[in-house]
mmCIF file of C-alpha atoms in Angstrom:
data_model
loop_
_atom_site.group_PDB
_atom_site.id
_atom_site.type_symbol
_atom_site.label_atom_id
_atom_site.label_comp_id
_atom_site.label_asym_id
_atom_site.label_seq_id
_atom_site.Cartn_x
_atom_site.Cartn_y
_atom_site.Cartn_z
ATOM 1 C CA MET A 1 0.298 -53.714 1.408
ATOM 2 C CA SER A 2 0.970 -52.115 -2.088
ATOM 3 C CA ARG A 3 0.085 -48.471 -2.385
ATOM 4 C CA LEU A 4 -2.413 -49.627 -5.024
ATOM 5 C CA ASP A 5 -4.051 -51.849 -2.612
ATOM 6 C CA SER A 6 -4.149 -49.113 -0.014
ATOM 7 C CA PHE A 7 -5.762 -46.721 -2.432
ATOM 8 C CA ILE A 8 -8.217 -49.333 -3.388
ATOM 9 C CA ARG A 9 -9.071 -50.005 0.224
ATOM 10 C CA ARG A 10 -9.481 -46.181 0.892
ATOM 11 C CA LEU A 11 -11.858 -45.500 -1.789
ATOM 12 C CA THR A 12 -13.897 -48.671 -1.050
ATOM 13 C CA ALA A 13 -14.076 -47.558 2.456
ATOM 14 C CA GLN A 14 -15.144 -43.998 1.419
ATOM 15 C CA ARG A 15 -17.976 -45.213 -0.982
ATOM 16 C CA ASP A 16 -19.024 -47.929 1.602
ATOM 17 C CA ILE A 17 -19.347 -45.354 4.162
ATOM 18 C CA LEU A 18 -21.174 -42.566 2.276
ATOM 19 C CA ASN A 19 -23.543 -45.180 0.930
ATOM 20 C CA ALA A 20 -24.226 -46.518 4.530
ATOM 21 C CA VAL A 21 -25.093 -42.700 5.773
ATOM 22 C CA ALA A 22 -26.982 -41.496 2.703
ATOM 23 C CA ASP A 23 -30.509 -42.628 4.043
ATOM 24 C CA GLU A 24 -29.757 -40.900 7.522
ATOM 25 C CA VAL A 25 -28.418 -37.711 5.516
ATOM 26 C CA LYS A 26 -31.576 -37.436 3.495
ATOM 27 C CA THR A 27 -33.487 -37.057 6.715
ATOM 28 C CA LEU A 28 -31.451 -33.967 7.559
ATOM 29 C CA ASP A 29 -31.539 -30.439 6.268
ATOM 30 C CA GLY A 30 -28.702 -28.525 4.883
ATOM 31 C CA PRO A 31 -26.059 -28.822 2.072
ATOM 32 C CA VAL A 32 -23.474 -31.436 1.477
ATOM 33 C CA LEU A 33 -19.929 -30.410 1.620
ATOM 34 C CA GLU A 34 -16.914 -31.939 -0.138
ATOM 35 C CA LEU A 35 -13.605 -30.767 1.352
ATOM 36 C CA GLY A 36 -10.820 -31.833 -1.265
ATOM 37 C CA LEU A 37 -12.537 -32.033 -4.675
ATOM 38 C CA GLY A 38 -9.337 -33.468 -6.427
ATOM 39 C CA ASN A 39 -10.497 -35.105 -9.710
ATOM 40 C CA GLY A 40 -14.167 -35.076 -8.748
ATOM 41 C CA ARG A 41 -14.764 -38.756 -8.188
ATOM 42 C CA THR A 42 -16.295 -38.298 -4.769
ATOM 43 C CA PHE A 43 -18.123 -35.283 -5.629
ATOM 44 C CA ASP A 44 -19.867 -37.011 -8.424
ATOM 45 C CA HIS A 45 -20.766 -39.868 -6.150
ATOM 46 C CA LEU A 46 -22.122 -37.523 -3.500
ATOM 47 C CA ARG A 47 -24.394 -35.762 -6.253
ATOM 48 C CA GLU A 48 -25.612 -39.109 -7.470
ATOM 49 C CA LEU A 49 -26.496 -39.846 -3.899
ATOM 50 C CA PHE A 50 -28.149 -36.548 -3.196
ATOM 51 C CA PRO A 51 -29.524 -35.256 -6.492
ATOM 52 C CA ASP A 52 -31.745 -32.821 -4.899
ATOM 53 C CA ARG A 53 -29.235 -31.331 -2.338
ATOM 54 C CA ARG A 54 -26.636 -28.657 -2.967
ATOM 55 C CA VAL A 55 -23.163 -30.083 -2.959
ATOM 56 C CA VAL A 56 -20.221 -27.531 -2.336
ATOM 57 C CA ALA A 57 -16.788 -28.520 -3.217
ATOM 58 C CA PHE A 58 -13.436 -26.977 -1.836
ATOM 59 C CA ASP A 59 -9.900 -27.285 -3.171
ATOM 60 C CA ARG A 60 -7.015 -25.384 -3.872
ATOM 61 C CA ALA A 61 -7.418 -25.309 -7.677
ATOM 62 C CA ALA A 62 -10.004 -26.789 -10.157
ATOM 63 C CA HIS A 63 -8.602 -30.082 -11.498
ATOM 64 C CA ALA A 64 -11.767 -32.235 -11.716
ATOM 65 C CA PHE A 65 -12.844 -34.355 -14.573
ATOM 66 C CA GLY A 66 -14.939 -32.268 -16.794
ATOM 67 C CA SER A 67 -18.517 -33.869 -16.019
ATOM 68 C CA SER A 68 -17.318 -33.968 -12.154
ATOM 69 C CA MET A 69 -16.802 -30.344 -11.996
ATOM 70 C CA PRO A 70 -19.237 -28.433 -9.510
ATOM 71 C CA GLU A 71 -21.541 -25.999 -11.028
ATOM 72 C CA ASP A 72 -21.070 -22.336 -10.717
ATOM 73 C CA GLY A 73 -21.504 -21.146 -7.262
ATOM 74 C CA ASN A 74 -20.655 -24.673 -5.832
ATOM 75 C CA LEU A 75 -16.949 -24.574 -6.143
ATOM 76 C CA VAL A 76 -14.750 -22.739 -3.629
ATOM 77 C CA LEU A 77 -11.058 -22.332 -4.474
ATOM 78 C CA GLY A 78 -8.294 -21.398 -2.148
ATOM 79 C CA GLU A 79 -6.737 -22.693 0.867
ATOM 80 C CA ILE A 80 -9.412 -25.020 2.394
ATOM 81 C CA LYS A 81 -8.454 -24.158 6.019
ATOM 82 C CA ASP A 82 -9.203 -20.492 5.055
ATOM 83 C CA THR A 83 -12.092 -20.907 2.706
ATOM 84 C CA ALA A 84 -14.072 -23.350 4.699
ATOM 85 C CA ARG A 85 -14.200 -21.063 7.558
ATOM 86 C CA ASP A 86 -16.630 -18.948 5.836
ATOM 87 C CA PHE A 87 -18.962 -21.916 5.865
ATOM 88 C CA ILE A 88 -19.004 -22.422 9.556
ATOM 89 C CA GLY A 89 -22.625 -22.172 10.734
ATOM 90 C CA ILE A 90 -23.907 -23.095 7.282
ATOM 91 C CA GLY A 91 -25.693 -26.283 9.012
ATOM 92 C CA ALA A 92 -24.617 -28.992 6.594
ATOM 93 C CA ALA A 93 -26.206 -32.428 6.603
ATOM 94 C CA LEU A 94 -23.018 -33.709 5.594
ATOM 95 C CA ALA A 95 -19.414 -32.858 5.384
ATOM 96 C CA HIS A 96 -16.752 -35.046 3.850
ATOM 97 C CA ALA A 97 -13.117 -34.686 3.964
ATOM 98 C CA ASP A 98 -10.549 -36.911 2.130
ATOM 99 C CA ILE A 99 -7.376 -34.766 2.351
ATOM 100 C CA GLY A 100 -5.062 -36.707 4.062
ATOM 101 C CA THR A 101 -1.668 -37.038 2.621
ATOM 102 C CA GLY A 102 -0.204 -39.946 4.268
ATOM 103 C CA TYR A 103 2.688 -37.671 5.384
ATOM 104 C CA GLU A 104 2.658 -37.700 9.335
ATOM 105 C CA ASP A 105 3.756 -34.240 9.718
ATOM 106 C CA LYS A 106 1.466 -32.705 7.005
ATOM 107 C CA ASP A 107 -1.572 -34.523 8.248
ATOM 108 C CA ALA A 108 -0.811 -33.488 11.843
ATOM 109 C CA ALA A 109 -0.763 -29.872 10.671
ATOM 110 C CA THR A 110 -4.105 -30.449 8.810
ATOM 111 C CA LEU A 111 -5.560 -31.880 12.004
ATOM 112 C CA THR A 112 -4.731 -28.474 13.975
ATOM 113 C CA TRP A 113 -7.728 -26.868 11.993
ATOM 114 C CA LEU A 114 -9.745 -29.739 10.190
ATOM 115 C CA PRO A 115 -11.685 -30.871 13.319
ATOM 116 C CA GLU A 116 -12.872 -27.489 14.187
ATOM 117 C CA ILE A 117 -14.091 -26.715 10.705
ATOM 118 C CA MET A 118 -15.951 -30.089 10.168
ATOM 119 C CA ALA A 119 -17.718 -29.489 13.494
ATOM 120 C CA GLY A 120 -18.449 -25.907 12.589
ATOM 121 C CA VAL A 121 -19.907 -26.487 9.179
ATOM 122 C CA LEU A 122 -22.453 -29.408 10.529
ATOM 123 C CA SER A 123 -26.052 -28.931 11.688
ATOM 124 C CA SER A 124 -26.821 -30.534 15.070
ATOM 125 C CA ARG A 125 -27.003 -34.356 14.193
ATOM 126 C CA GLY A 126 -25.129 -33.774 10.956
ATOM 127 C CA LEU A 127 -22.630 -36.189 9.915
ATOM 128 C CA ALA A 128 -18.685 -35.982 9.321
ATOM 129 C CA VAL A 129 -17.009 -38.376 7.093
ATOM 130 C CA SER A 130 -13.438 -38.062 7.085
ATOM 131 C CA GLY A 131 -9.965 -40.005 6.062
ATOM 132 C CA LEU A 132 -8.278 -38.446 9.070
ATOM 133 C CA PRO A 133 -9.542 -38.861 12.755
ATOM 134 C CA LEU A 134 -11.364 -35.931 14.029
ATOM 135 C CA ASP A 135 -10.874 -35.196 17.614
ATOM 136 C CA HIS A 136 -13.507 -32.497 18.712
ATOM 137 C CA ALA A 137 -15.626 -32.258 21.770
ATOM 138 C CA ASP A 138 -18.856 -31.543 19.787
ATOM 139 C CA LEU A 139 -18.264 -34.802 17.292
ATOM 140 C CA ASP A 140 -19.295 -38.369 18.499
ATOM 141 C CA ALA A 141 -17.540 -41.244 16.624
ATOM 142 C CA LEU A 142 -20.043 -43.593 14.986
ATOM 143 C CA PRO A 143 -19.375 -47.347 14.131
ATOM 144 C CA LEU A 144 -18.199 -48.190 10.790
ATOM 145 C CA PRO A 145 -19.729 -50.539 8.141
ATOM 146 C CA SER A 146 -18.335 -53.939 8.675
ATOM 147 C CA SER A 147 -16.789 -53.609 5.287
ATOM 148 C CA VAL A 148 -14.471 -50.898 6.579
ATOM 149 C CA LYS A 149 -11.462 -51.698 8.673
ATOM 150 C CA GLU A 150 -11.201 -49.848 11.986
ATOM 151 C CA GLY A 151 -8.879 -46.711 11.377
ATOM 152 C CA ARG A 152 -9.073 -46.578 7.765
ATOM 153 C CA TYR A 153 -11.857 -44.157 7.807
ATOM 154 C CA PHE A 154 -14.094 -42.272 10.415
ATOM 155 C CA ILE A 155 -17.772 -41.256 10.827
ATOM 156 C CA TYR A 156 -18.933 -38.759 13.367
ATOM 157 C CA ARG A 157 -22.152 -37.202 14.387
ATOM 158 C CA ARG A 158 -22.342 -33.766 15.552
ATOM 159 C CA ARG A 159 -23.810 -33.110 19.030
#
């Protein structure tokens, strides 16, 4: 598979999962967290799905497209593994992380801290959506929409 096809498949999976969980997220209290703002495409989609919800984005630096930039107070800059720890206990309804690199060693390093943070920021029954698998005792894997190939993206519910 070409890198372009892989990229399209990843973004399609991301969109399909976020759309699939939106109704359930709307029944939960708490903010929505976006770990990895990037150019803001997913952040913009989350704002569209949850227009009445606070959406907080995290990244090392602000590089989002102008209209996809979070409002003041909803952008947290710095190393995500450090800055997101300050949000443990916030009781998020949804936390989304698309911060995998495709490099096995770099992703393995991310997986030493990402599952703990994702579980920690969520409310009870809150949902985690991630491009990387999250192995954590407080997270239960959920089935993917039929349009998403197993192992491409992941959904979890906080116990």
